[in-house]
């Protein structure tokens, strides 16, 4: 009703974007966070209880880092989705919204559980999002072996 | 700047949860003919070539510190001068 009442007024776009519109976005931190979640999950799974105090101490540290990086990944992804990706990107990549939704859920799952399958799937999704990101920039994404102990791939781009 | 009534459509997420992308707002400068902008007001201002919507956080004389409501990604925007303010958000249309 209200909208109809004021429909005679021309509508203009108003920006509620990231507060400093710097235009600097990168999926790198998100990918590093996914690698960290995998690494922490690996290290937790490899732990052996010899000294209980040491075990609890180390488990706490690894769990904390896994939690932090899963949250960091979610934060980075929300910023990319909320501030970088535009309607035209969603039209060109109709799978993107669902991919982002599933990735956020996976990050929570990988954070809550000691679940290597979820952590692997999380990395796979962040790589797909990174590929879409670089393509929207007119760049050619490329998967290369990362220099991290996870020995999984990371998405970079070719000029 | 006097603006009787302006209609804007939001692009972006920095005002979530108050205002979401795609929602429309009515903005007017009439409230500021009688009263000074105050902390908590949601205002529209012109920043270079864009119209921007933010909430006033702090006031120092004729300068206003503004910020988005979205705690996930809204850092402080910075200080803006009063002359850049187009008006106050007075109504959400959708």
mmCIF file of C-alpha atoms in Angstrom:
data_model
loop_
_atom_site.group_PDB
_atom_site.id
_atom_site.type_symbol
_atom_site.label_atom_id
_atom_site.label_comp_id
_atom_site.label_asym_id
_atom_site.label_seq_id
_atom_site.Cartn_x
_atom_site.Cartn_y
_atom_site.Cartn_z
ATOM 1 C CA UNK A 1 0.000 0.000 0.000
ATOM 2 C CA UNK A 2 2.698 2.469 1.055
ATOM 3 C CA UNK A 3 4.782 1.502 -1.931
ATOM 4 C CA UNK A 4 1.847 2.163 -4.230
ATOM 5 C CA UNK A 5 1.148 5.492 -2.542
ATOM 6 C CA UNK A 6 4.630 6.775 -3.286
ATOM 7 C CA UNK A 7 5.055 5.052 -6.634
ATOM 8 C CA UNK A 8 4.927 8.438 -8.383
ATOM 9 C CA UNK A 9 8.386 9.192 -6.961
ATOM 10 C CA UNK A 10 11.324 8.012 -9.058
ATOM 11 C CA UNK A 11 13.399 5.399 -7.254
ATOM 12 C CA UNK A 12 17.161 5.836 -7.018
ATOM 13 C CA UNK A 13 19.812 3.408 -5.830
ATOM 14 C CA UNK A 14 21.226 3.961 -2.397
ATOM 15 C CA UNK A 15 24.381 2.174 -1.307
ATOM 16 C CA UNK A 16 24.598 0.168 1.884
ATOM 17 C CA UNK A 17 27.816 -1.558 0.991
ATOM 18 C CA UNK A 18 30.895 -2.369 3.032
ATOM 19 C CA UNK A 19 31.557 0.877 4.829
ATOM 20 C CA UNK A 20 34.774 1.735 3.078
ATOM 21 C CA UNK A 21 34.095 0.855 -0.555
ATOM 22 C CA UNK A 22 37.703 -0.054 -1.260
ATOM 23 C CA UNK A 23 36.925 -2.646 -3.943
ATOM 24 C CA UNK A 24 39.541 -5.008 -2.491
ATOM 25 C CA UNK A 25 38.212 -8.556 -2.265
ATOM 26 C CA UNK A 26 40.064 -11.857 -2.405
ATOM 27 C CA UNK A 27 39.112 -15.480 -1.749
ATOM 28 C CA UNK A 28 42.645 -16.267 -0.536
ATOM 29 C CA UNK A 29 41.971 -15.931 3.214
ATOM 30 C CA UNK A 30 38.880 -18.114 2.860
ATOM 31 C CA UNK A 31 40.921 -20.854 1.197
ATOM 32 C CA UNK A 32 43.686 -20.620 3.789
ATOM 33 C CA UNK A 33 41.063 -20.944 6.516
ATOM 34 C CA UNK A 34 39.696 -24.106 4.850
ATOM 35 C CA UNK A 35 43.209 -25.574 4.712
ATOM 36 C CA UNK A 36 43.654 -24.743 8.386
ATOM 37 C CA UNK A 37 40.394 -26.503 9.282
ATOM 38 C CA UNK A 38 41.645 -29.609 7.425
ATOM 39 C CA UNK A 39 45.039 -29.438 9.118
ATOM 40 C CA UNK A 40 43.571 -29.025 12.596
ATOM 41 C CA UNK A 41 41.182 -31.920 11.955
ATOM 42 C CA UNK A 42 44.140 -34.078 10.795
ATOM 43 C CA UNK A 43 46.177 -33.175 13.882
ATOM 44 C CA UNK A 44 43.284 -33.849 16.258
ATOM 45 C CA UNK A 45 42.669 -37.226 14.627
ATOM 46 C CA UNK A 46 46.369 -38.107 14.916
ATOM 47 C CA UNK A 47 46.545 -37.347 18.645
ATOM 48 C CA UNK A 48 47.375 -40.094 21.125
ATOM 49 C CA UNK A 49 46.638 -39.829 24.818
ATOM 50 C CA UNK A 50 49.884 -40.481 26.657
ATOM 51 C CA UNK A 51 49.960 -37.662 29.153
ATOM 52 C CA UNK A 52 46.394 -36.627 29.968
ATOM 53 C CA UNK A 53 47.220 -33.019 30.840
ATOM 54 C CA UNK A 54 49.319 -32.584 27.716
ATOM 55 C CA UNK A 55 46.592 -34.263 25.659
ATOM 56 C CA UNK A 56 43.853 -31.971 26.953
ATOM 57 C CA UNK A 57 46.082 -28.943 26.525
ATOM 58 C CA UNK A 58 46.972 -29.761 22.924
ATOM 59 C CA UNK A 59 43.417 -30.774 22.043
ATOM 60 C CA UNK A 60 42.158 -27.442 23.399
ATOM 61 C CA UNK A 61 44.651 -25.523 21.298
ATOM 62 C CA UNK A 62 43.885 -27.397 18.089
ATOM 63 C CA UNK A 63 40.136 -27.137 18.645
ATOM 64 C CA UNK A 64 40.387 -23.412 19.294
ATOM 65 C CA UNK A 65 42.286 -22.820 16.045
ATOM 66 C CA UNK A 66 39.818 -25.004 14.117
ATOM 67 C CA UNK A 67 36.909 -23.019 15.576
ATOM 68 C CA UNK A 68 38.523 -19.671 14.772
ATOM 69 C CA UNK A 69 39.331 -20.556 11.186
ATOM 70 C CA UNK A 70 35.915 -22.021 10.465
ATOM 71 C CA UNK A 71 34.432 -18.733 11.699
ATOM 72 C CA UNK A 72 36.990 -16.726 9.716
ATOM 73 C CA UNK A 73 35.996 -18.642 6.598
ATOM 74 C CA UNK A 74 32.318 -17.848 7.228
ATOM 75 C CA UNK A 75 33.130 -14.183 7.745
ATOM 76 C CA UNK A 76 35.187 -13.935 4.557
ATOM 77 C CA UNK A 77 32.493 -15.728 2.586
ATOM 78 C CA UNK A 78 29.729 -13.470 3.919
ATOM 79 C CA UNK A 79 31.739 -10.410 2.884
ATOM 80 C CA UNK A 80 32.334 -11.824 -0.611
ATOM 81 C CA UNK A 81 28.700 -12.778 -1.040
ATOM 82 C CA UNK A 82 27.238 -9.671 0.583
ATOM 83 C CA UNK A 83 29.576 -7.024 -0.719
ATOM 84 C CA UNK A 84 31.381 -8.295 -3.805
ATOM 85 C CA UNK A 85 29.029 -10.553 -5.741
ATOM 86 C CA UNK A 86 26.346 -8.673 -7.637
ATOM 87 C CA UNK A 87 23.010 -9.661 -9.161
ATOM 88 C CA UNK A 88 24.611 -10.132 -12.577
ATOM 89 C CA UNK A 89 27.072 -12.649 -11.065
ATOM 90 C CA UNK A 90 24.172 -14.649 -9.628
ATOM 91 C CA UNK A 91 22.537 -14.651 -13.050
ATOM 92 C CA UNK A 92 25.715 -15.914 -14.695
ATOM 93 C CA UNK A 93 26.415 -18.454 -11.939
ATOM 94 C CA UNK A 94 22.969 -19.647 -10.770
ATOM 95 C CA UNK A 95 24.603 -22.260 -8.537
ATOM 96 C CA UNK A 96 26.430 -19.606 -6.509
ATOM 97 C CA UNK A 97 23.767 -18.844 -3.869
ATOM 98 C CA UNK A 98 23.238 -22.508 -3.064
ATOM 99 C CA UNK A 99 26.988 -23.078 -3.007
ATOM 100 C CA UNK A 100 27.474 -20.244 -0.512
ATOM 101 C CA UNK A 101 24.605 -21.505 1.665
ATOM 102 C CA UNK A 102 26.013 -25.050 1.731
ATOM 103 C CA UNK A 103 29.524 -23.779 2.420
ATOM 104 C CA UNK A 104 28.370 -21.782 5.445
ATOM 105 C CA UNK A 105 26.592 -24.864 6.788
ATOM 106 C CA UNK A 106 29.646 -27.029 6.091
ATOM 107 C CA UNK A 107 31.894 -24.594 7.932
ATOM 108 C CA UNK A 108 29.663 -24.927 10.989
ATOM 109 C CA UNK A 109 29.709 -28.715 10.702
ATOM 110 C CA UNK A 110 33.498 -28.845 10.339
ATOM 111 C CA UNK A 111 33.786 -26.537 13.333
ATOM 112 C CA UNK A 112 31.405 -28.503 15.545
ATOM 113 C CA UNK A 113 32.708 -31.973 14.712
ATOM 114 C CA UNK A 114 35.990 -33.794 14.128
ATOM 115 C CA UNK A 115 34.873 -34.528 10.606
ATOM 116 C CA UNK A 116 37.438 -34.833 7.830
ATOM 117 C CA UNK A 117 34.780 -35.444 5.190
ATOM 118 C CA UNK A 118 33.102 -32.131 6.027
ATOM 119 C CA UNK A 119 36.475 -30.355 6.109
ATOM 120 C CA UNK A 120 37.395 -31.746 2.677
ATOM 121 C CA UNK A 121 34.030 -30.776 1.223
ATOM 122 C CA UNK A 122 34.435 -27.327 2.768
ATOM 123 C CA UNK A 123 37.740 -26.817 0.972
ATOM 124 C CA UNK A 124 36.223 -28.090 -2.293
ATOM 125 C CA UNK A 125 33.411 -25.547 -2.045
ATOM 126 C CA UNK A 126 35.733 -22.649 -1.236
ATOM 127 C CA UNK A 127 37.791 -23.595 -4.295
ATOM 128 C CA UNK A 128 34.672 -23.524 -6.487
ATOM 129 C CA UNK A 129 33.729 -20.103 -5.082
ATOM 130 C CA UNK A 130 37.292 -18.848 -5.638
ATOM 131 C CA UNK A 131 37.095 -20.011 -9.256
ATOM 132 C CA UNK A 132 33.823 -18.151 -9.782
ATOM 133 C CA UNK A 133 35.309 -15.071 -8.100
ATOM 134 C CA UNK A 134 38.323 -14.976 -10.415
ATOM 135 C CA UNK A 135 36.143 -15.577 -13.471
ATOM 136 C CA UNK A 136 33.972 -12.575 -12.551
ATOM 137 C CA UNK A 137 37.183 -10.547 -12.537
ATOM 138 C CA UNK A 138 37.959 -11.696 -16.086
ATOM 139 C CA UNK A 139 40.825 -13.859 -14.831
ATOM 140 C CA UNK A 140 41.497 -17.533 -15.524
ATOM 141 C CA UNK A 141 41.431 -19.572 -12.312
ATOM 142 C CA UNK A 142 43.940 -22.341 -11.891
ATOM 143 C CA UNK A 143 44.245 -25.040 -9.226
ATOM 144 C CA UNK A 144 47.793 -25.638 -7.997
ATOM 145 C CA UNK A 145 49.202 -27.742 -5.200
ATOM 146 C CA UNK A 146 49.426 -25.616 -2.077
ATOM 147 C CA UNK A 147 52.679 -25.292 -0.131
ATOM 148 C CA UNK A 148 50.789 -26.204 3.069
ATOM 149 C CA UNK A 149 51.098 -29.489 5.028
ATOM 150 C CA UNK A 150 47.560 -30.368 3.958
ATOM 151 C CA UNK A 151 48.994 -31.081 0.476
ATOM 152 C CA UNK A 152 45.673 -30.083 -1.055
ATOM 153 C CA UNK A 153 45.180 -27.600 -3.853
ATOM 154 C CA UNK A 154 44.627 -23.867 -3.794
ATOM 155 C CA UNK A 155 42.994 -21.751 -6.495
ATOM 156 C CA UNK A 156 45.074 -18.950 -7.953
ATOM 157 C CA UNK A 157 44.665 -17.127 -11.264
ATOM 158 C CA UNK A 158 46.538 -16.607 -14.464
ATOM 159 C CA UNK A 159 46.753 -13.024 -15.717
ATOM 160 C CA UNK B 1 20.421 20.569 0.694
ATOM 161 C CA UNK B 2 16.606 20.565 0.740
ATOM 162 C CA UNK B 3 14.853 17.344 -0.239
ATOM 163 C CA UNK B 4 11.105 17.228 0.212
ATOM 164 C CA UNK B 5 10.716 13.518 -0.436
ATOM 165 C CA UNK B 6 13.054 11.063 -2.115
ATOM 166 C CA UNK B 7 12.589 7.372 -2.791
ATOM 167 C CA UNK B 8 15.591 5.037 -2.655
ATOM 168 C CA UNK B 9 16.167 1.317 -3.220
ATOM 169 C CA UNK B 10 18.889 -0.296 -1.127
ATOM 170 C CA UNK B 11 21.878 -2.028 -2.716
ATOM 171 C CA UNK B 12 24.145 -3.851 -0.268
ATOM 172 C CA UNK B 13 24.016 -5.397 3.164
ATOM 173 C CA UNK B 14 25.636 -2.976 5.577
ATOM 174 C CA UNK B 15 22.287 -1.900 7.123
ATOM 175 C CA UNK B 16 21.098 -5.428 7.957
ATOM 176 C CA UNK B 17 19.095 -6.192 10.094
ATOM 177 C CA UNK B 18 17.358 -2.790 9.940
ATOM 178 C CA UNK B 19 17.150 -2.554 6.173
ATOM 179 C CA UNK B 20 17.802 -5.298 3.637
ATOM 180 C CA UNK B 21 18.931 -5.202 0.025
ATOM 181 C CA UNK B 22 16.083 -4.383 -2.332
ATOM 182 C CA UNK B 23 13.962 -2.612 0.279
ATOM 183 C CA UNK B 24 12.764 0.888 -0.498
ATOM 184 C CA UNK B 25 13.038 3.903 1.759
ATOM 185 C CA UNK B 26 11.526 7.361 1.850
ATOM 186 C CA UNK B 27 13.975 10.097 2.748
ATOM 187 C CA UNK B 28 13.385 13.730 3.552
ATOM 188 C CA UNK B 29 15.391 16.690 4.819
ATOM 189 C CA UNK B 30 12.296 18.316 6.349
ATOM 190 C CA UNK B 31 12.997 16.882 9.859
ATOM 191 C CA UNK B 32 16.360 18.644 9.769
ATOM 192 C CA UNK B 33 14.791 22.018 9.036
ATOM 193 C CA UNK B 34 13.615 22.086 12.637
ATOM 194 C CA UNK B 35 15.934 19.722 14.502
ATOM 195 C CA UNK B 36 19.604 18.833 14.343
ATOM 196 C CA UNK B 37 20.512 15.309 13.204
ATOM 197 C CA UNK B 38 21.034 13.186 16.304
ATOM 198 C CA UNK B 39 22.858 9.996 17.250
ATOM 199 C CA UNK B 40 20.826 6.998 16.106
ATOM 200 C CA UNK B 41 19.271 8.690 13.067
ATOM 201 C CA UNK B 42 19.538 6.758 9.813
ATOM 202 C CA UNK B 43 20.609 9.254 7.195
ATOM 203 C CA UNK B 44 21.321 9.418 3.506
ATOM 204 C CA UNK B 45 24.306 11.363 2.281
ATOM 205 C CA UNK B 46 26.164 11.888 -0.949
ATOM 206 C CA UNK B 47 29.633 10.400 -1.072
ATOM 207 C CA UNK B 48 31.412 11.372 -4.281
ATOM 208 C CA UNK B 49 29.068 9.908 -6.902
ATOM 209 C CA UNK B 50 26.877 7.633 -4.740
ATOM 210 C CA UNK B 51 24.043 8.048 -2.290
ATOM 211 C CA UNK B 52 24.877 6.125 0.900
ATOM 212 C CA UNK B 53 22.717 5.109 3.871
ATOM 213 C CA UNK B 54 24.220 4.805 7.371
ATOM 214 C CA UNK B 55 23.398 5.453 11.021
ATOM 215 C CA UNK B 56 24.855 8.371 13.001
ATOM 216 C CA UNK B 57 27.147 7.127 15.781
ATOM 217 C CA UNK B 58 28.675 10.335 17.095
ATOM 218 C CA UNK B 59 28.456 14.068 16.500
ATOM 219 C CA UNK B 60 31.165 16.720 16.835
ATOM 220 C CA UNK B 61 29.869 20.139 15.824
ATOM 221 C CA UNK B 62 29.023 19.938 12.130
ATOM 222 C CA UNK B 63 30.660 16.555 11.622
ATOM 223 C CA UNK B 64 28.971 13.177 11.915
ATOM 224 C CA UNK B 65 30.507 9.758 12.461
ATOM 225 C CA UNK B 66 28.410 7.210 10.564
ATOM 226 C CA UNK B 67 28.341 3.409 10.488
ATOM 227 C CA UNK B 68 26.260 0.546 9.100
ATOM 228 C CA UNK B 69 24.103 -1.628 11.338
ATOM 229 C CA UNK B 70 25.550 -4.908 10.065
ATOM 230 C CA UNK B 71 27.931 -6.049 12.783
ATOM 231 C CA UNK B 72 29.395 -8.730 10.515
ATOM 232 C CA UNK B 73 31.012 -6.408 8.024
ATOM 233 C CA UNK B 74 30.394 -2.823 8.993
ATOM 234 C CA UNK B 75 33.429 -0.947 10.076
ATOM 235 C CA UNK B 76 33.182 2.754 10.804
ATOM 236 C CA UNK B 77 32.611 4.665 7.595
ATOM 237 C CA UNK B 78 34.182 7.797 8.951
ATOM 238 C CA UNK B 79 33.207 11.399 9.519
ATOM 239 C CA UNK B 80 31.021 13.262 7.065
ATOM 240 C CA UNK B 81 30.131 16.923 6.940
ATOM 241 C CA UNK B 82 26.598 18.131 7.565
ATOM 242 C CA UNK B 83 26.372 19.676 4.102
ATOM 243 C CA UNK B 84 26.614 16.184 2.577
ATOM 244 C CA UNK B 85 23.482 14.966 4.348
ATOM 245 C CA UNK B 86 20.561 14.585 1.956
ATOM 246 C CA UNK B 87 17.997 13.719 4.587
ATOM 247 C CA UNK B 88 16.677 11.352 7.201
ATOM 248 C CA UNK B 89 15.076 7.984 6.505
ATOM 249 C CA UNK B 90 11.470 8.521 7.530
ATOM 250 C CA UNK B 91 9.740 5.416 6.202
ATOM 251 C CA UNK B 92 10.387 1.933 4.855
ATOM 252 C CA UNK B 93 8.130 1.218 1.887
ATOM 253 C CA UNK B 94 8.691 -2.507 1.482
#
